[in-house]
PDB file of C-alpha atoms in Angstrom:
ATOM      1  CA  UNK A1087       0.000   0.000   0.000  1.00 50.00           C
ATOM      2  CA  UNK A1088       2.788   2.439   0.911  1.00 49.00           C
ATOM      3  CA  UNK A1089       4.689   1.636  -2.289  1.00 53.00           C
ATOM      4  CA  UNK A1090       1.595   2.170  -4.408  1.00 60.00           C
ATOM      5  CA  UNK A1091       0.944   5.488  -2.639  1.00 58.00           C
ATOM      6  CA  UNK A1092       4.496   6.687  -3.334  1.00 57.00           C
ATOM      7  CA  UNK A1093       4.288   5.879  -7.049  1.00 63.00           C
ATOM      8  CA  UNK A1094       2.019   8.859  -7.569  1.00 69.00           C
ATOM      9  CA  UNK A1095       4.205  11.980  -7.376  1.00 73.00           C
ATOM     10  CA  UNK A1096       1.205  14.071  -6.390  1.00 80.00           C
ATOM     11  CA  UNK A1097       1.108  12.366  -2.991  1.00 81.00           C
ATOM     12  CA  UNK A1098       4.777  13.169  -2.434  1.00 79.00           C
ATOM     13  CA  UNK A1099       4.283  16.708  -3.707  1.00 81.00           C
ATOM     14  CA  UNK A1100       1.412  17.244  -1.276  1.00 87.00           C
ATOM     15  CA  UNK A1101       3.595  15.991   1.561  1.00 83.00           C
ATOM     16  CA  UNK A1102       6.499  18.259   0.586  1.00 82.00           C
ATOM     17  CA  UNK A1103       4.320  21.359   0.197  1.00 86.00           C
ATOM     18  CA  UNK A1104       2.659  20.653   3.545  1.00 90.00           C
ATOM     19  CA  UNK A1105       6.085  20.305   5.164  1.00 84.00           C
ATOM     20  CA  UNK A1106       7.154  23.628   3.656  1.00 83.00           C
ATOM     21  CA  UNK A1107       4.034  25.296   5.037  1.00 88.00           C
ATOM     22  CA  UNK A1108       4.812  23.780   8.439  1.00 88.00           C
ATOM     23  CA  UNK A1109       8.388  25.095   8.240  1.00 83.00           C
ATOM     24  CA  UNK A1110       6.936  28.544   7.577  1.00 82.00           C
ATOM     25  CA  UNK A1111       4.613  28.360  10.556  1.00 84.00           C
ATOM     26  CA  UNK A1112       7.174  26.911  12.982  1.00 84.00           C
ATOM     27  CA  UNK A1113      10.671  28.046  12.000  1.00 76.00           C
ATOM     28  CA  UNK A1114      11.074  30.346   8.985  1.00 73.00           C
ATOM     29  CA  UNK A1115       8.348  32.926   8.554  1.00 73.00           C
ATOM     30  CA  UNK A1116       8.072  33.815   4.860  1.00 74.00           C
ATOM     31  CA  UNK A1117       4.534  35.163   4.999  1.00 77.00           C
ATOM     32  CA  UNK A1118       2.224  32.177   4.520  1.00 83.00           C
ATOM     33  CA  UNK A1119      -0.613  31.679   6.998  1.00 88.00           C
ATOM     34  CA  UNK A1120      -3.249  29.103   7.829  1.00 92.00           C
ATOM     35  CA  UNK A1121      -6.224  31.329   7.012  1.00 95.00           C
ATOM     36  CA  UNK A1122      -4.975  31.879   3.455  1.00 95.00           C
ATOM     37  CA  UNK A1123      -4.254  28.157   3.112  1.00 95.00           C
ATOM     38  CA  UNK A1124      -7.764  27.250   4.281  1.00 96.00           C
ATOM     39  CA  UNK A1125      -9.424  29.701   1.899  1.00 97.00           C
ATOM     40  CA  UNK A1126      -7.288  28.641  -1.060  1.00 97.00           C
ATOM     41  CA  UNK A1127      -7.788  24.929  -0.371  1.00 97.00           C
ATOM     42  CA  UNK A1128     -11.551  25.106   0.129  1.00 98.00           C
ATOM     43  CA  UNK A1129     -12.042  27.260  -2.982  1.00 98.00           C
ATOM     44  CA  UNK A1130      -9.796  25.026  -5.098  1.00 97.00           C
ATOM     45  CA  UNK A1131     -11.623  21.855  -4.014  1.00 97.00           C
ATOM     46  CA  UNK A1132     -15.025  23.419  -4.587  1.00 97.00           C
ATOM     47  CA  UNK A1133     -14.045  24.689  -8.037  1.00 97.00           C
ATOM     48  CA  UNK A1134     -12.543  21.309  -8.935  1.00 96.00           C
ATOM     49  CA  UNK A1135     -15.741  19.533  -7.859  1.00 96.00           C
ATOM     50  CA  UNK A1136     -18.026  21.883  -9.803  1.00 96.00           C
ATOM     51  CA  UNK A1137     -15.937  21.768 -12.987  1.00 95.00           C
ATOM     52  CA  UNK A1138     -15.566  17.995 -12.785  1.00 94.00           C
ATOM     53  CA  UNK A1139     -19.329  17.619 -12.526  1.00 93.00           C
ATOM     54  CA  UNK A1140     -19.964  20.008 -15.421  1.00 93.00           C
ATOM     55  CA  UNK A1141     -17.646  18.108 -17.785  1.00 91.00           C
ATOM     56  CA  UNK A1142     -18.846  14.697 -16.606  1.00 90.00           C
ATOM     57  CA  UNK A1143     -15.697  13.365 -14.963  1.00 86.00           C
ATOM     58  CA  UNK A1144     -16.367  10.263 -12.840  1.00 86.00           C
ATOM     59  CA  UNK A1145     -14.413  11.547  -9.830  1.00 86.00           C
ATOM     60  CA  UNK A1146     -12.942  14.736  -8.394  1.00 88.00           C
ATOM     61  CA  UNK A1147      -9.153  15.022  -8.656  1.00 89.00           C
ATOM     62  CA  UNK A1148      -8.623  16.505  -5.185  1.00 92.00           C
ATOM     63  CA  UNK A1149      -4.817  16.101  -5.230  1.00 91.00           C
ATOM     64  CA  UNK A1150      -4.326  18.497  -8.114  1.00 90.00           C
ATOM     65  CA  UNK A1151      -6.578  21.064  -6.441  1.00 94.00           C
ATOM     66  CA  UNK A1152      -4.736  20.888  -3.120  1.00 95.00           C
ATOM     67  CA  UNK A1153      -1.327  21.129  -4.807  1.00 93.00           C
ATOM     68  CA  UNK A1154      -2.418  24.310  -6.566  1.00 94.00           C
ATOM     69  CA  UNK A1155      -3.850  25.728  -3.332  1.00 96.00           C
ATOM     70  CA  UNK A1156      -0.693  25.034  -1.323  1.00 94.00           C
ATOM     71  CA  UNK A1157       1.501  26.521  -4.048  1.00 91.00           C
ATOM     72  CA  UNK A1158      -0.618  29.674  -4.046  1.00 94.00           C
ATOM     73  CA  UNK A1159      -0.402  29.872  -0.268  1.00 93.00           C
ATOM     74  CA  UNK A1160       3.387  29.601  -0.286  1.00 90.00           C
ATOM     75  CA  UNK A1161       4.030  32.126  -3.062  1.00 90.00           C
ATOM     76  CA  UNK A1162       1.145  34.578  -3.400  1.00 93.00           C
ATOM     77  CA  UNK A1163       0.654  37.487  -1.028  1.00 92.00           C
ATOM     78  CA  UNK A1164      -2.546  39.502  -0.745  1.00 93.00           C
ATOM     79  CA  UNK A1165      -4.067  42.146   1.494  1.00 92.00           C
ATOM     80  CA  UNK A1166      -7.343  40.213   1.819  1.00 95.00           C
ATOM     81  CA  UNK A1167      -8.435  36.577   1.893  1.00 96.00           C
ATOM     82  CA  UNK A1168     -10.552  36.960  -1.247  1.00 97.00           C
ATOM     83  CA  UNK A1169      -7.288  37.269  -3.187  1.00 97.00           C
ATOM     84  CA  UNK A1170      -6.477  33.628  -2.401  1.00 97.00           C
ATOM     85  CA  UNK A1171     -10.021  32.501  -3.178  1.00 98.00           C
ATOM     86  CA  UNK A1172     -10.054  34.218  -6.566  1.00 98.00           C
ATOM     87  CA  UNK A1173      -6.557  32.982  -7.423  1.00 97.00           C
ATOM     88  CA  UNK A1174      -7.580  29.405  -6.599  1.00 98.00           C
ATOM     89  CA  UNK A1175     -10.758  29.741  -8.672  1.00 98.00           C
ATOM     90  CA  UNK A1176      -8.791  31.034 -11.678  1.00 97.00           C
ATOM     91  CA  UNK A1177      -6.123  28.347 -11.283  1.00 97.00           C
ATOM     92  CA  UNK A1178      -8.517  25.401 -11.189  1.00 97.00           C
ATOM     93  CA  UNK A1179     -11.109  26.581 -13.706  1.00 96.00           C
ATOM     94  CA  UNK A1180      -8.399  27.298 -16.306  1.00 94.00           C
ATOM     95  CA  UNK A1181      -7.501  23.584 -16.342  1.00 92.00           C
ATOM     96  CA  UNK A1182     -10.945  22.860 -17.726  1.00 93.00           C
ATOM     97  CA  UNK A1183     -11.490  25.968 -19.862  1.00 93.00           C
ATOM     98  CA  UNK A1184      -8.100  26.466 -21.540  1.00 91.00           C
ATOM     99  CA  UNK A1185      -7.099  23.234 -23.242  1.00 90.00           C
ATOM    100  CA  UNK A1186      -5.421  22.324 -26.528  1.00 89.00           C
ATOM    101  CA  UNK A1187      -5.962  18.784 -27.824  1.00 85.00           C
ATOM    102  CA  UNK A1188      -7.046  17.679 -24.369  1.00 83.00           C
ATOM    103  CA  UNK A1189      -4.057  19.202 -22.554  1.00 88.00           C
ATOM    104  CA  UNK A1190      -4.124  22.256 -20.323  1.00 86.00           C
ATOM    105  CA  UNK A1191      -1.138  24.418 -21.113  1.00 89.00           C
ATOM    106  CA  UNK A1192      -1.012  26.867 -18.197  1.00 95.00           C
ATOM    107  CA  UNK A1193       0.429  25.906 -14.847  1.00 94.00           C
ATOM    108  CA  UNK A1194      -2.605  26.465 -12.582  1.00 94.00           C
ATOM    109  CA  UNK A1195      -0.792  28.145  -9.683  1.00 94.00           C
ATOM    110  CA  UNK A1196       1.360  30.359 -11.904  1.00 94.00           C
ATOM    111  CA  UNK A1197      -1.730  31.458 -13.847  1.00 96.00           C
ATOM    112  CA  UNK A1198      -3.624  32.278 -10.654  1.00 96.00           C
ATOM    113  CA  UNK A1199      -0.702  34.360  -9.403  1.00 95.00           C
ATOM    114  CA  UNK A1200      -0.237  36.173 -12.726  1.00 94.00           C
ATOM    115  CA  UNK A1201      -3.929  37.005 -13.163  1.00 96.00           C
ATOM    116  CA  UNK A1202      -4.306  38.408  -9.652  1.00 95.00           C
ATOM    117  CA  UNK A1203      -1.131  40.492  -9.922  1.00 94.00           C
ATOM    118  CA  UNK A1204      -1.996  41.952 -13.320  1.00 93.00           C
ATOM    119  CA  UNK A1205      -5.746  42.357 -12.744  1.00 94.00           C
ATOM    120  CA  UNK A1206      -5.774  43.788  -9.217  1.00 94.00           C
ATOM    121  CA  UNK A1207      -3.784  46.020  -6.894  1.00 93.00           C
ATOM    122  CA  UNK A1208      -4.235  43.627  -3.987  1.00 95.00           C
ATOM    123  CA  UNK A1209      -1.782  40.827  -4.820  1.00 93.00           C
ATOM    124  CA  UNK A1210       1.966  40.595  -5.126  1.00 91.00           C
ATOM    125  CA  UNK A1211       4.928  38.225  -5.099  1.00 86.00           C
ATOM    126  CA  UNK A1212       8.237  39.195  -3.554  1.00 64.00           C
ATOM    127  CA  UNK A1213      11.241  37.232  -4.848  1.00 54.00           C
ATOM    128  CA  UNK A1214      13.006  37.767  -1.547  1.00 56.00           C
ATOM    129  CA  UNK A1215      10.099  36.832   0.705  1.00 56.00           C
ATOM    130  CA  UNK A1216      11.682  33.467   1.530  1.00 60.00           C
ATOM    131  CA  UNK A1217      15.002  35.002   2.434  1.00 59.00           C
ATOM    132  CA  UNK A1218      18.365  33.736   1.230  1.00 56.00           C
ATOM    133  CA  UNK A1219      19.092  31.187   3.933  1.00 63.00           C
ATOM    134  CA  UNK A1220      21.356  28.537   2.418  1.00 59.00           C
ATOM    135  CA  UNK A1221      20.098  25.772   4.673  1.00 60.00           C
ATOM    136  CA  UNK A1222      16.505  26.447   3.760  1.00 67.00           C
ATOM    137  CA  UNK A1223      17.306  26.551   0.041  1.00 66.00           C
ATOM    138  CA  UNK A1224      19.101  23.229   0.409  1.00 65.00           C
ATOM    139  CA  UNK A1225      16.151  21.719   2.278  1.00 67.00           C
ATOM    140  CA  UNK A1226      13.744  22.876  -0.394  1.00 70.00           C
ATOM    141  CA  UNK A1227      15.952  21.542  -3.186  1.00 68.00           C
ATOM    142  CA  UNK A1228      16.213  18.113  -1.553  1.00 67.00           C
ATOM    143  CA  UNK A1229      12.493  17.830  -0.908  1.00 70.00           C
ATOM    144  CA  UNK A1230      11.612  19.017  -4.383  1.00 69.00           C
ATOM    145  CA  UNK A1231      14.115  16.632  -5.963  1.00 68.00           C
ATOM    146  CA  UNK A1232      12.214  13.825  -4.307  1.00 67.00           C
ATOM    147  CA  UNK A1233       9.031  14.994  -6.038  1.00 69.00           C
ATOM    148  CA  UNK A1234      10.707  15.351  -9.409  1.00 67.00           C
ATOM    149  CA  UNK A1235      12.252  11.895  -9.237  1.00 65.00           C
ATOM    150  CA  UNK A1236       8.808  10.435  -8.662  1.00 64.00           C
ATOM    151  CA  UNK A1237       7.290  12.341 -11.609  1.00 63.00           C
ATOM    152  CA  UNK A1238      10.260  11.646 -13.960  1.00 67.00           C
ATOM    153  CA  UNK A1239      10.517  15.271 -15.067  1.00 71.00           C
ATOM    154  CA  UNK A1240      13.836  16.306 -13.520  1.00 76.00           C
ATOM    155  CA  UNK A1241      15.226  17.349 -16.881  1.00 88.00           C
ATOM    156  CA  UNK A1242      13.256  20.579 -17.343  1.00 92.00           C
ATOM    157  CA  UNK A1243      14.167  21.776 -13.860  1.00 89.00           C
ATOM    158  CA  UNK A1244      17.852  21.123 -14.525  1.00 88.00           C
ATOM    159  CA  UNK A1245      17.568  22.830 -17.924  1.00 94.00           C
ATOM    160  CA  UNK A1246      15.956  25.883 -16.357  1.00 95.00           C
ATOM    161  CA  UNK A1247      18.334  26.161 -13.389  1.00 92.00           C
ATOM    162  CA  UNK A1248      21.421  25.766 -15.610  1.00 94.00           C
ATOM    163  CA  UNK A1249      20.123  28.444 -18.000  1.00 97.00           C
ATOM    164  CA  UNK A1250      19.160  30.742 -15.132  1.00 97.00           C
ATOM    165  CA  UNK A1251      22.525  30.278 -13.414  1.00 95.00           C
ATOM    166  CA  UNK A1252      24.399  30.836 -16.672  1.00 97.00           C
ATOM    167  CA  UNK A1253      22.530  34.073 -17.349  1.00 97.00           C
ATOM    168  CA  UNK A1254      23.211  35.375 -13.835  1.00 96.00           C
ATOM    169  CA  UNK A1255      26.917  34.568 -14.128  1.00 96.00           C
ATOM    170  CA  UNK A1256      27.113  36.122 -17.607  1.00 97.00           C
ATOM    171  CA  UNK A1257      25.419  39.294 -16.370  1.00 96.00           C
ATOM    172  CA  UNK A1258      27.771  39.522 -13.397  1.00 96.00           C
ATOM    173  CA  UNK A1259      30.788  39.074 -15.698  1.00 96.00           C
ATOM    174  CA  UNK A1260      29.462  41.723 -18.127  1.00 96.00           C
ATOM    175  CA  UNK A1261      28.882  44.235 -15.325  1.00 95.00           C
ATOM    176  CA  UNK A1262      32.075  43.372 -13.484  1.00 95.00           C
ATOM    177  CA  UNK A1263      30.182  42.281 -10.357  1.00 94.00           C
ATOM    178  CA  UNK A1264      31.776  39.940  -7.829  1.00 95.00           C
ATOM    179  CA  UNK A1265      30.769  36.285  -7.978  1.00 93.00           C
ATOM    180  CA  UNK A1266      29.073  36.665  -4.586  1.00 91.00           C
ATOM    181  CA  UNK A1267      26.187  38.580  -6.197  1.00 91.00           C
ATOM    182  CA  UNK A1268      24.896  35.820  -8.545  1.00 91.00           C
ATOM    183  CA  UNK A1269      25.567  33.189  -5.877  1.00 86.00           C
ATOM    184  CA  UNK A1270      23.422  35.163  -3.441  1.00 83.00           C
ATOM    185  CA  UNK A1271      20.659  35.478  -6.061  1.00 84.00           C
ATOM    186  CA  UNK A1272      20.606  31.707  -6.457  1.00 82.00           C
ATOM    187  CA  UNK A1273      20.086  31.113  -2.713  1.00 77.00           C
ATOM    188  CA  UNK A1274      16.396  31.907  -2.920  1.00 77.00           C
ATOM    189  CA  UNK A1275      13.544  29.700  -1.791  1.00 75.00           C
ATOM    190  CA  UNK A1276      10.935  31.140  -4.150  1.00 80.00           C
ATOM    191  CA  UNK A1277      13.223  30.551  -7.150  1.00 85.00           C
ATOM    192  CA  UNK A1278      13.622  26.899  -6.172  1.00 80.00           C
ATOM    193  CA  UNK A1279       9.895  26.484  -5.599  1.00 82.00           C
ATOM    194  CA  UNK A1280       9.258  27.882  -9.081  1.00 87.00           C
ATOM    195  CA  UNK A1281      11.888  25.619 -10.662  1.00 86.00           C
ATOM    196  CA  UNK A1282      10.900  22.432  -8.826  1.00 81.00           C
ATOM    197  CA  UNK A1283       7.125  22.783  -8.589  1.00 80.00           C
ATOM    198  CA  UNK A1284       5.901  25.066 -11.382  1.00 87.00           C
ATOM    199  CA  UNK A1285       7.955  24.912 -14.552  1.00 90.00           C
ATOM    200  CA  UNK A1286       8.318  21.167 -13.945  1.00 85.00           C
ATOM    201  CA  UNK A1287       4.564  20.428 -13.779  1.00 85.00           C
ATOM    202  CA  UNK A1288       4.419  17.323 -16.024  1.00 84.00           C
ATOM    203  CA  UNK A1289       0.883  18.024 -17.264  1.00 85.00           C
ATOM    204  CA  UNK A1290       1.685  21.550 -18.518  1.00 91.00           C
ATOM    205  CA  UNK A1291       5.132  21.248 -20.114  1.00 93.00           C
ATOM    206  CA  UNK A1292       6.255  19.991 -23.549  1.00 95.00           C
ATOM    207  CA  UNK A1293       6.020  16.227 -23.974  1.00 94.00           C
ATOM    208  CA  UNK A1294       9.403  15.758 -25.670  1.00 95.00           C
ATOM    209  CA  UNK A1295      12.736  16.306 -23.915  1.00 93.00           C
ATOM    210  CA  UNK A1296      13.998  18.613 -26.674  1.00 96.00           C
ATOM    211  CA  UNK A1297      10.807  20.629 -26.380  1.00 96.00           C
ATOM    212  CA  UNK A1298      11.331  20.933 -22.639  1.00 96.00           C
ATOM    213  CA  UNK A1299      14.922  22.094 -23.184  1.00 96.00           C
ATOM    214  CA  UNK A1300      13.831  24.812 -25.611  1.00 98.00           C
ATOM    215  CA  UNK A1301      10.965  25.897 -23.364  1.00 98.00           C
ATOM    216  CA  UNK A1302      13.155  26.084 -20.244  1.00 97.00           C
ATOM    217  CA  UNK A1303      15.764  28.228 -21.998  1.00 98.00           C
ATOM    218  CA  UNK A1304      13.097  30.549 -23.407  1.00 98.00           C
ATOM    219  CA  UNK A1305      11.504  31.003 -19.971  1.00 98.00           C
ATOM    220  CA  UNK A1306      14.897  31.753 -18.410  1.00 97.00           C
ATOM    221  CA  UNK A1307      15.719  34.321 -21.121  1.00 98.00           C
ATOM    222  CA  UNK A1308      12.313  35.991 -20.898  1.00 97.00           C
ATOM    223  CA  UNK A1309      12.362  36.076 -17.093  1.00 96.00           C
ATOM    224  CA  UNK A1310      15.800  37.722 -17.043  1.00 96.00           C
ATOM    225  CA  UNK A1311      14.773  40.317 -19.587  1.00 96.00           C
ATOM    226  CA  UNK A1312      11.563  41.133 -17.684  1.00 95.00           C
ATOM    227  CA  UNK A1313      13.337  41.222 -14.321  1.00 92.00           C
ATOM    228  CA  UNK A1314      16.395  43.267 -15.231  1.00 93.00           C
ATOM    229  CA  UNK A1315      15.080  45.440 -18.073  1.00 89.00           C
ATOM    230  CA  UNK A1316      11.630  46.184 -16.712  1.00 90.00           C
ATOM    231  CA  UNK A1317      12.428  45.693 -13.003  1.00 86.00           C
ATOM    232  CA  UNK A1318       9.283  43.558 -12.683  1.00 86.00           C
ATOM    233  CA  UNK A1319       9.370  41.386  -9.579  1.00 81.00           C
ATOM    234  CA  UNK A1320       7.096  38.484 -10.612  1.00 87.00           C
ATOM    235  CA  UNK A1321       9.139  38.013 -13.787  1.00 92.00           C
ATOM    236  CA  UNK A1322       9.272  34.225 -13.429  1.00 93.00           C
ATOM    237  CA  UNK A1323       5.489  33.872 -13.495  1.00 93.00           C
ATOM    238  CA  UNK A1324       5.035  36.416 -16.284  1.00 94.00           C
ATOM    239  CA  UNK A1325       7.595  34.570 -18.424  1.00 97.00           C
ATOM    240  CA  UNK A1326       6.099  31.131 -17.745  1.00 97.00           C
ATOM    241  CA  UNK A1327       2.514  32.183 -18.476  1.00 96.00           C
ATOM    242  CA  UNK A1328       3.479  34.358 -21.437  1.00 96.00           C
ATOM    243  CA  UNK A1329       5.383  31.537 -23.143  1.00 97.00           C
ATOM    244  CA  UNK A1330       3.010  28.684 -22.272  1.00 97.00           C
ATOM    245  CA  UNK A1331       0.976  29.136 -25.511  1.00 96.00           C
ATOM    246  CA  UNK A1332       4.101  27.881 -27.320  1.00 96.00           C
ATOM    247  CA  UNK A1333       3.741  24.451 -25.721  1.00 96.00           C
ATOM    248  CA  UNK A1334       1.195  23.073 -28.249  1.00 96.00           C
ATOM    249  CA  UNK A1335       3.541  24.153 -31.044  1.00 96.00           C
ATOM    250  CA  UNK A1336       6.501  22.429 -29.393  1.00 97.00           C
ATOM    251  CA  UNK A1337       4.397  19.299 -28.901  1.00 96.00           C
ATOM    252  CA  UNK A1338       3.490  19.312 -32.587  1.00 95.00           C
ATOM    253  CA  UNK A1339       7.062  19.912 -33.792  1.00 97.00           C
ATOM    254  CA  UNK A1340       8.575  17.411 -31.343  1.00 96.00           C
ATOM    255  CA  UNK A1341       5.918  14.728 -30.807  1.00 94.00           C
ATOM    256  CA  UNK A1342       6.258  12.383 -27.833  1.00 91.00           C
ATOM    257  CA  UNK A1343       4.112  10.371 -25.455  1.00 88.00           C
ATOM    258  CA  UNK A1344       1.998  12.509 -23.158  1.00 85.00           C
ATOM    259  CA  UNK A1345       2.670  12.241 -19.452  1.00 79.00           C
ATOM    260  CA  UNK A1346       0.218  10.234 -17.327  1.00 74.00           C
ATOM    261  CA  UNK A1347       0.315  10.453 -13.574  1.00 64.00           C
ATOM    262  CA  UNK A1348      -0.208   6.772 -12.953  1.00 56.00           C
ATOM    263  CA  UNK A1349       0.858   3.778 -14.974  1.00 46.00           C
ATOM    264  CA  UNK A1350      -2.389   1.996 -14.294  1.00 35.00           C
ATOM    265  CA  UNK A1351      -4.489   4.977 -15.444  1.00 42.00           C
ATOM    266  CA  UNK A1352      -5.831   2.977 -18.406  1.00 44.00           C
ATOM    267  CA  UNK A1353      -7.496   0.575 -16.004  1.00 43.00           C
ATOM    268  CA  UNK A1354      -9.291   3.461 -14.316  1.00 43.00           C
ATOM    269  CA  UNK A1355     -10.468   5.321 -17.401  1.00 46.00           C
ATOM    270  CA  UNK A1356      -9.598   8.844 -18.576  1.00 50.00           C
ATOM    271  CA  UNK A1357      -7.164  10.914 -16.561  1.00 57.00           C
ATOM    272  CA  UNK A1358      -8.967  13.598 -14.541  1.00 61.00           C
ATOM    273  CA  UNK A1359      -7.913  17.224 -14.659  1.00 69.00           C
TER     274      UNK A1359
END
């Protein structure tokens, strides 16, 4: 039973995100709180249930909804609880409404964050909100690596982090900055959460490895341009959402098998959203 439970990376991801929320509440305060988590989770589950019923799915995929809610809680900041409710509603409903050949192309949490930031004056994301504690960044990387190993999508995270690191080092060299500056920029919890939990979402990234490599490099380039040219803090989310419409094109140019969460999904019918 335990082995079967661990085969599904969503179970591990839920455990890791819950542990990160607990770390926030007990040891390292980076702004998340239980009230926001409760609102985001309840709204996400309700939206998932309603949308599943409307499209005729046989069961409600509660794991996906809770993962999106926890991600929103850890990254999004708002001056009212309705911000988290609306972000969760946008994140979950988009999985059902925005699809190309049966695949949703936007990472739910990243879309919820982007929409609330661009559409209202009540939401924000601070890249430094997690601090630059090396031990915490290491903890997050280890936990997230566990999730990625289970979902077999470690490559896109490595592609993105290598591209991101290379761009930071190249910028430091061009400006004549000491190496300590890019190293300090890499010791960031929110960057690792983005790399390990958002851009690596196996249901919303290119199917082929070459497609994932191209997409990761494009997101890194766009995020750096937005961050350093426009001084826009949520550059990572803007780049990811802005480039996500390219995913169907990459899937068409580089065809490959589509990711399924569970190997025995065929025995249970269609994969839920």
